[in-house]
Amino acid sequence: MTTVATQTYTVIGLTSDLDDTELSIAAVLPGPAADQIEPLSTSEKDFIRWAEEFDAPDPDTAAALAYEHFATTTPRPRPSETAGDYVQRVLKESGIASHEDGHASAGCFWIVVVTPGGGEIWINGLDGQENLVHYPPAAHCGWLVCSYPDPDDSSIFSVLHEGGSTDLVADTAAALEAIRAELEAQAATRPT
């Protein structure tokens, strides 16, 4: 059995911020450098710079892996979106209705998903963005996702997801998975 040697490549490209469906690869560089690529908010109209690292035997395979990865990942935030706007768009595109709520006088805000059992799932930021949802995507510190069986009693809840990731896209995907699992579990136990 022959083992093919691989190395890390950084694939750099542009994505459309209009529909998140197209990736145009501009370069494949040897070595890890994705964290050095900075998206610029003013340089390209209707496009966002994109970079990811892939282990592959050659640059063409790395590019093919990038196209495959791009086609299966959660959409990225658009330049004008806050983290809250983004998570609500991802929920909507996943067929999950949500709305904003909070206590403005206390400066606390969250996004609500109503559950089949009449409870609610609340989503809000963590750490530096605690109890907030509308902040720049680059300032993301993680989502806190909690299920409240009785939304009128916020002392009784279970934590579904407590992300510690500053990667808004990955953390939103993990939060979405936790929300789907909770909705499915509640729907399965709901009397018919």
mmCIF file of C-alpha atoms in Angstrom, residues 13-185:
data_model
loop_
_atom_site.group_PDB
_atom_site.id
_atom_site.type_symbol
_atom_site.label_atom_id
_atom_site.label_comp_id
_atom_site.label_asym_id
_atom_site.label_seq_id
_atom_site.Cartn_x
_atom_site.Cartn_y
_atom_site.Cartn_z
ATOM 1 C CA GLY A 13 -10.700 33.112 -2.749
ATOM 2 C CA LEU A 14 -13.743 35.353 -2.928
ATOM 3 C CA THR A 15 -17.305 34.475 -2.036
ATOM 4 C CA SER A 16 -20.442 36.313 -3.020
ATOM 5 C CA ASP A 17 -22.046 38.079 -0.065
ATOM 6 C CA LEU A 18 -25.310 38.199 -1.990
ATOM 7 C CA ASP A 19 -26.192 34.501 -1.871
ATOM 8 C CA ASP A 20 -23.293 32.505 -0.352
ATOM 9 C CA THR A 21 -23.377 30.048 -3.231
ATOM 10 C CA GLU A 22 -20.241 30.804 -5.211
ATOM 11 C CA LEU A 23 -16.543 30.468 -4.399
ATOM 12 C CA SER A 24 -13.908 31.832 -6.758
ATOM 13 C CA ILE A 25 -10.435 30.574 -5.868
ATOM 14 C CA ALA A 26 -7.685 33.127 -6.375
ATOM 15 C CA ALA A 27 -4.674 31.217 -5.030
ATOM 16 C CA VAL A 28 -3.475 28.079 -3.282
ATOM 17 C CA LEU A 29 -0.440 28.690 -1.079
ATOM 18 C CA PRO A 30 1.743 26.053 0.537
ATOM 19 C CA GLY A 31 1.602 26.135 4.330
ATOM 20 C CA PRO A 32 -0.904 27.331 6.912
ATOM 21 C CA ALA A 33 -1.767 31.010 6.507
ATOM 22 C CA ALA A 34 -5.582 31.265 6.736
ATOM 23 C CA ASP A 35 -5.433 33.154 10.029
ATOM 24 C CA GLN A 36 -3.286 35.803 8.348
ATOM 25 C CA ILE A 37 -5.921 36.610 5.697
ATOM 26 C CA GLU A 38 -7.979 39.609 6.780
ATOM 27 C CA PRO A 39 -11.429 40.224 5.259
ATOM 28 C CA LEU A 40 -11.660 43.876 4.289
ATOM 29 C CA SER A 41 -15.059 45.496 4.624
ATOM 30 C CA THR A 42 -14.420 48.119 1.952
ATOM 31 C CA SER A 43 -12.279 46.508 -0.733
ATOM 32 C CA GLU A 44 -14.702 44.419 -2.772
ATOM 33 C CA LYS A 45 -18.307 45.282 -3.540
ATOM 34 C CA ASP A 46 -20.553 42.212 -3.207
ATOM 35 C CA PHE A 47 -17.666 39.860 -2.312
ATOM 36 C CA ILE A 48 -15.943 38.640 0.835
ATOM 37 C CA ARG A 49 -12.381 37.323 1.030
ATOM 38 C CA TRP A 50 -12.294 33.657 2.046
ATOM 39 C CA ALA A 51 -9.425 31.458 3.265
ATOM 40 C CA GLU A 52 -9.260 27.936 4.691
ATOM 41 C CA GLU A 53 -6.495 25.391 5.215
ATOM 42 C CA PHE A 54 -6.608 21.876 3.755
ATOM 43 C CA ASP A 55 -4.258 18.903 3.985
ATOM 44 C CA ALA A 56 -3.779 17.565 0.475
ATOM 45 C CA PRO A 57 -1.142 15.946 -1.719
ATOM 46 C CA ASP A 58 -1.099 18.869 -4.171
ATOM 47 C CA PRO A 59 -2.605 22.352 -4.775
ATOM 48 C CA ASP A 60 -5.282 21.099 -7.201
ATOM 49 C CA THR A 61 -6.588 18.602 -4.636
ATOM 50 C CA ALA A 62 -6.583 21.358 -1.987
ATOM 51 C CA ALA A 63 -8.692 23.518 -4.339
ATOM 52 C CA ALA A 64 -11.106 20.628 -4.962
ATOM 53 C CA LEU A 65 -11.422 20.101 -1.199
ATOM 54 C CA ALA A 66 -12.143 23.824 -0.791
ATOM 55 C CA TYR A 67 -14.985 23.698 -3.319
ATOM 56 C CA GLU A 68 -16.411 20.619 -1.574
ATOM 57 C CA HIS A 69 -16.091 22.236 1.858
ATOM 58 C CA PHE A 70 -17.656 25.480 0.653
ATOM 59 C CA ALA A 71 -20.662 23.634 -0.779
ATOM 60 C CA THR A 72 -21.410 21.882 2.523
ATOM 61 C CA THR A 73 -20.760 24.564 5.144
ATOM 62 C CA THR A 74 -23.091 26.993 6.830
ATOM 63 C CA PRO A 75 -23.421 30.343 5.041
ATOM 64 C CA ARG A 76 -21.070 33.092 6.154
ATOM 65 C CA PRO A 77 -22.068 36.453 7.622
ATOM 66 C CA ARG A 78 -22.713 39.236 5.160
ATOM 67 C CA PRO A 79 -20.776 42.494 5.628
ATOM 68 C CA SER A 80 -23.813 44.404 6.924
ATOM 69 C CA GLU A 81 -24.963 41.676 9.346
ATOM 70 C CA THR A 82 -24.474 41.607 13.082
ATOM 71 C CA ALA A 83 -23.929 38.250 14.773
ATOM 72 C CA GLY A 84 -27.626 38.274 15.739
ATOM 73 C CA ASP A 85 -28.746 39.028 12.182
ATOM 74 C CA TYR A 86 -26.568 36.167 10.978
ATOM 75 C CA VAL A 87 -27.873 33.554 13.439
ATOM 76 C CA GLN A 88 -31.465 34.568 12.646
ATOM 77 C CA ARG A 89 -30.792 34.195 8.912
ATOM 78 C CA VAL A 90 -29.249 30.744 9.466
ATOM 79 C CA LEU A 91 -32.250 29.708 11.572
ATOM 80 C CA LYS A 92 -34.691 30.991 8.931
ATOM 81 C CA GLU A 93 -32.821 29.249 6.093
ATOM 82 C CA SER A 94 -33.006 26.046 8.186
ATOM 83 C CA GLY A 95 -36.789 26.371 8.512
ATOM 84 C CA ILE A 96 -36.716 27.457 12.162
ATOM 85 C CA ALA A 97 -38.754 30.537 13.091
ATOM 86 C CA SER A 98 -37.224 32.970 15.575
ATOM 87 C CA HIS A 99 -37.731 36.448 16.937
ATOM 88 C CA GLU A 100 -35.864 38.892 19.152
ATOM 89 C CA ASP A 101 -36.724 39.562 22.773
ATOM 90 C CA GLY A 102 -35.040 40.960 25.834
ATOM 91 C CA HIS A 103 -35.089 43.523 28.579
ATOM 92 C CA ALA A 104 -33.926 46.799 27.056
ATOM 93 C CA SER A 105 -33.813 48.513 30.453
ATOM 94 C CA ALA A 106 -31.301 45.900 31.650
ATOM 95 C CA GLY A 107 -29.381 45.827 28.354
ATOM 96 C CA CYS A 108 -30.123 42.113 27.882
ATOM 97 C CA PHE A 109 -31.196 40.736 24.516
ATOM 98 C CA TRP A 110 -31.671 37.271 23.070
ATOM 99 C CA ILE A 111 -33.142 35.453 20.111
ATOM 100 C CA VAL A 112 -36.116 33.185 20.816
ATOM 101 C CA VAL A 113 -37.173 29.931 19.169
ATOM 102 C CA VAL A 114 -40.562 28.681 20.384
ATOM 103 C CA THR A 115 -40.525 24.936 21.099
ATOM 104 C CA PRO A 116 -43.257 22.356 20.347
ATOM 105 C CA GLY A 117 -43.902 21.967 24.092
ATOM 106 C CA GLY A 118 -44.691 25.665 24.540
ATOM 107 C CA GLY A 119 -41.313 26.562 25.971
ATOM 108 C CA GLU A 120 -38.595 28.669 24.412
ATOM 109 C CA ILE A 121 -34.978 28.360 23.389
ATOM 110 C CA TRP A 122 -32.952 31.522 24.028
ATOM 111 C CA ILE A 123 -29.768 32.365 22.140
ATOM 112 C CA ASN A 124 -27.387 35.119 23.202
ATOM 113 C CA GLY A 125 -23.693 35.943 23.244
ATOM 114 C CA LEU A 126 -21.114 34.892 25.823
ATOM 115 C CA ASP A 127 -18.184 36.518 27.597
ATOM 116 C CA GLY A 128 -17.514 39.949 26.101
ATOM 117 C CA GLN A 129 -20.903 39.818 24.349
ATOM 118 C CA GLU A 130 -22.879 38.355 27.265
ATOM 119 C CA ASN A 131 -26.636 38.917 26.952
ATOM 120 C CA LEU A 132 -26.185 40.591 23.564
ATOM 121 C CA VAL A 133 -26.915 39.516 20.006
ATOM 122 C CA HIS A 134 -26.192 42.557 17.833
ATOM 123 C CA TYR A 135 -22.432 42.958 17.719
ATOM 124 C CA PRO A 136 -19.874 42.658 14.900
ATOM 125 C CA PRO A 137 -19.244 39.051 13.797
ATOM 126 C CA ALA A 138 -15.504 39.501 14.466
ATOM 127 C CA ALA A 139 -16.316 40.233 18.138
ATOM 128 C CA HIS A 140 -18.066 36.860 18.626
ATOM 129 C CA CYS A 141 -17.062 34.996 21.818
ATOM 130 C CA GLY A 142 -19.546 32.119 21.582
ATOM 131 C CA TRP A 143 -23.296 31.467 21.724
ATOM 132 C CA LEU A 144 -25.147 30.426 24.854
ATOM 133 C CA VAL A 145 -28.246 28.410 23.927
ATOM 134 C CA CYS A 146 -30.669 27.483 26.710
ATOM 135 C CA SER A 147 -34.050 25.747 26.747
ATOM 136 C CA TYR A 148 -36.719 27.164 29.067
ATOM 137 C CA PRO A 149 -39.722 24.829 29.532
ATOM 138 C CA ASP A 150 -41.695 27.740 31.000
ATOM 139 C CA PRO A 151 -40.531 31.056 29.564
ATOM 140 C CA ASP A 152 -42.234 32.894 32.448
ATOM 141 C CA ASP A 153 -39.867 31.194 34.917
ATOM 142 C CA SER A 154 -36.303 31.844 33.740
ATOM 143 C CA SER A 155 -34.850 30.099 36.812
ATOM 144 C CA ILE A 156 -35.582 26.672 35.298
ATOM 145 C CA PHE A 157 -33.566 25.953 32.165
ATOM 146 C CA SER A 158 -31.093 23.564 30.583
ATOM 147 C CA VAL A 159 -28.009 24.570 28.639
ATOM 148 C CA LEU A 160 -28.088 23.130 25.109
ATOM 149 C CA HIS A 161 -24.901 24.751 23.815
ATOM 150 C CA GLU A 162 -22.213 26.867 25.417
ATOM 151 C CA GLY A 163 -19.786 27.734 22.670
ATOM 152 C CA GLY A 164 -16.382 29.076 23.465
ATOM 153 C CA SER A 165 -15.446 29.636 19.848
ATOM 154 C CA THR A 166 -14.730 33.010 18.313
ATOM 155 C CA ASP A 167 -15.528 31.440 14.922
ATOM 156 C CA LEU A 168 -19.084 32.706 14.398
ATOM 157 C CA VAL A 169 -19.814 30.329 11.499
ATOM 158 C CA ALA A 170 -18.640 27.176 13.314
ATOM 159 C CA ASP A 171 -20.257 28.195 16.601
ATOM 160 C CA THR A 172 -23.545 29.002 14.857
ATOM 161 C CA ALA A 173 -23.474 25.599 13.121
ATOM 162 C CA ALA A 174 -22.951 23.876 16.507
ATOM 163 C CA ALA A 175 -25.730 25.968 18.090
ATOM 164 C CA LEU A 176 -28.062 25.111 15.202
ATOM 165 C CA GLU A 177 -27.346 21.401 15.680
ATOM 166 C CA ALA A 178 -28.199 21.684 19.404
ATOM 167 C CA ILE A 179 -31.408 23.599 18.629
ATOM 168 C CA ARG A 180 -32.505 21.037 16.031
ATOM 169 C CA ALA A 181 -31.839 18.178 18.470
ATOM 170 C CA GLU A 182 -33.919 19.882 21.178
ATOM 171 C CA LEU A 183 -36.798 20.644 18.804
ATOM 172 C CA GLU A 184 -36.789 17.046 17.516
ATOM 173 C CA ALA A 185 -36.671 15.616 21.061
#
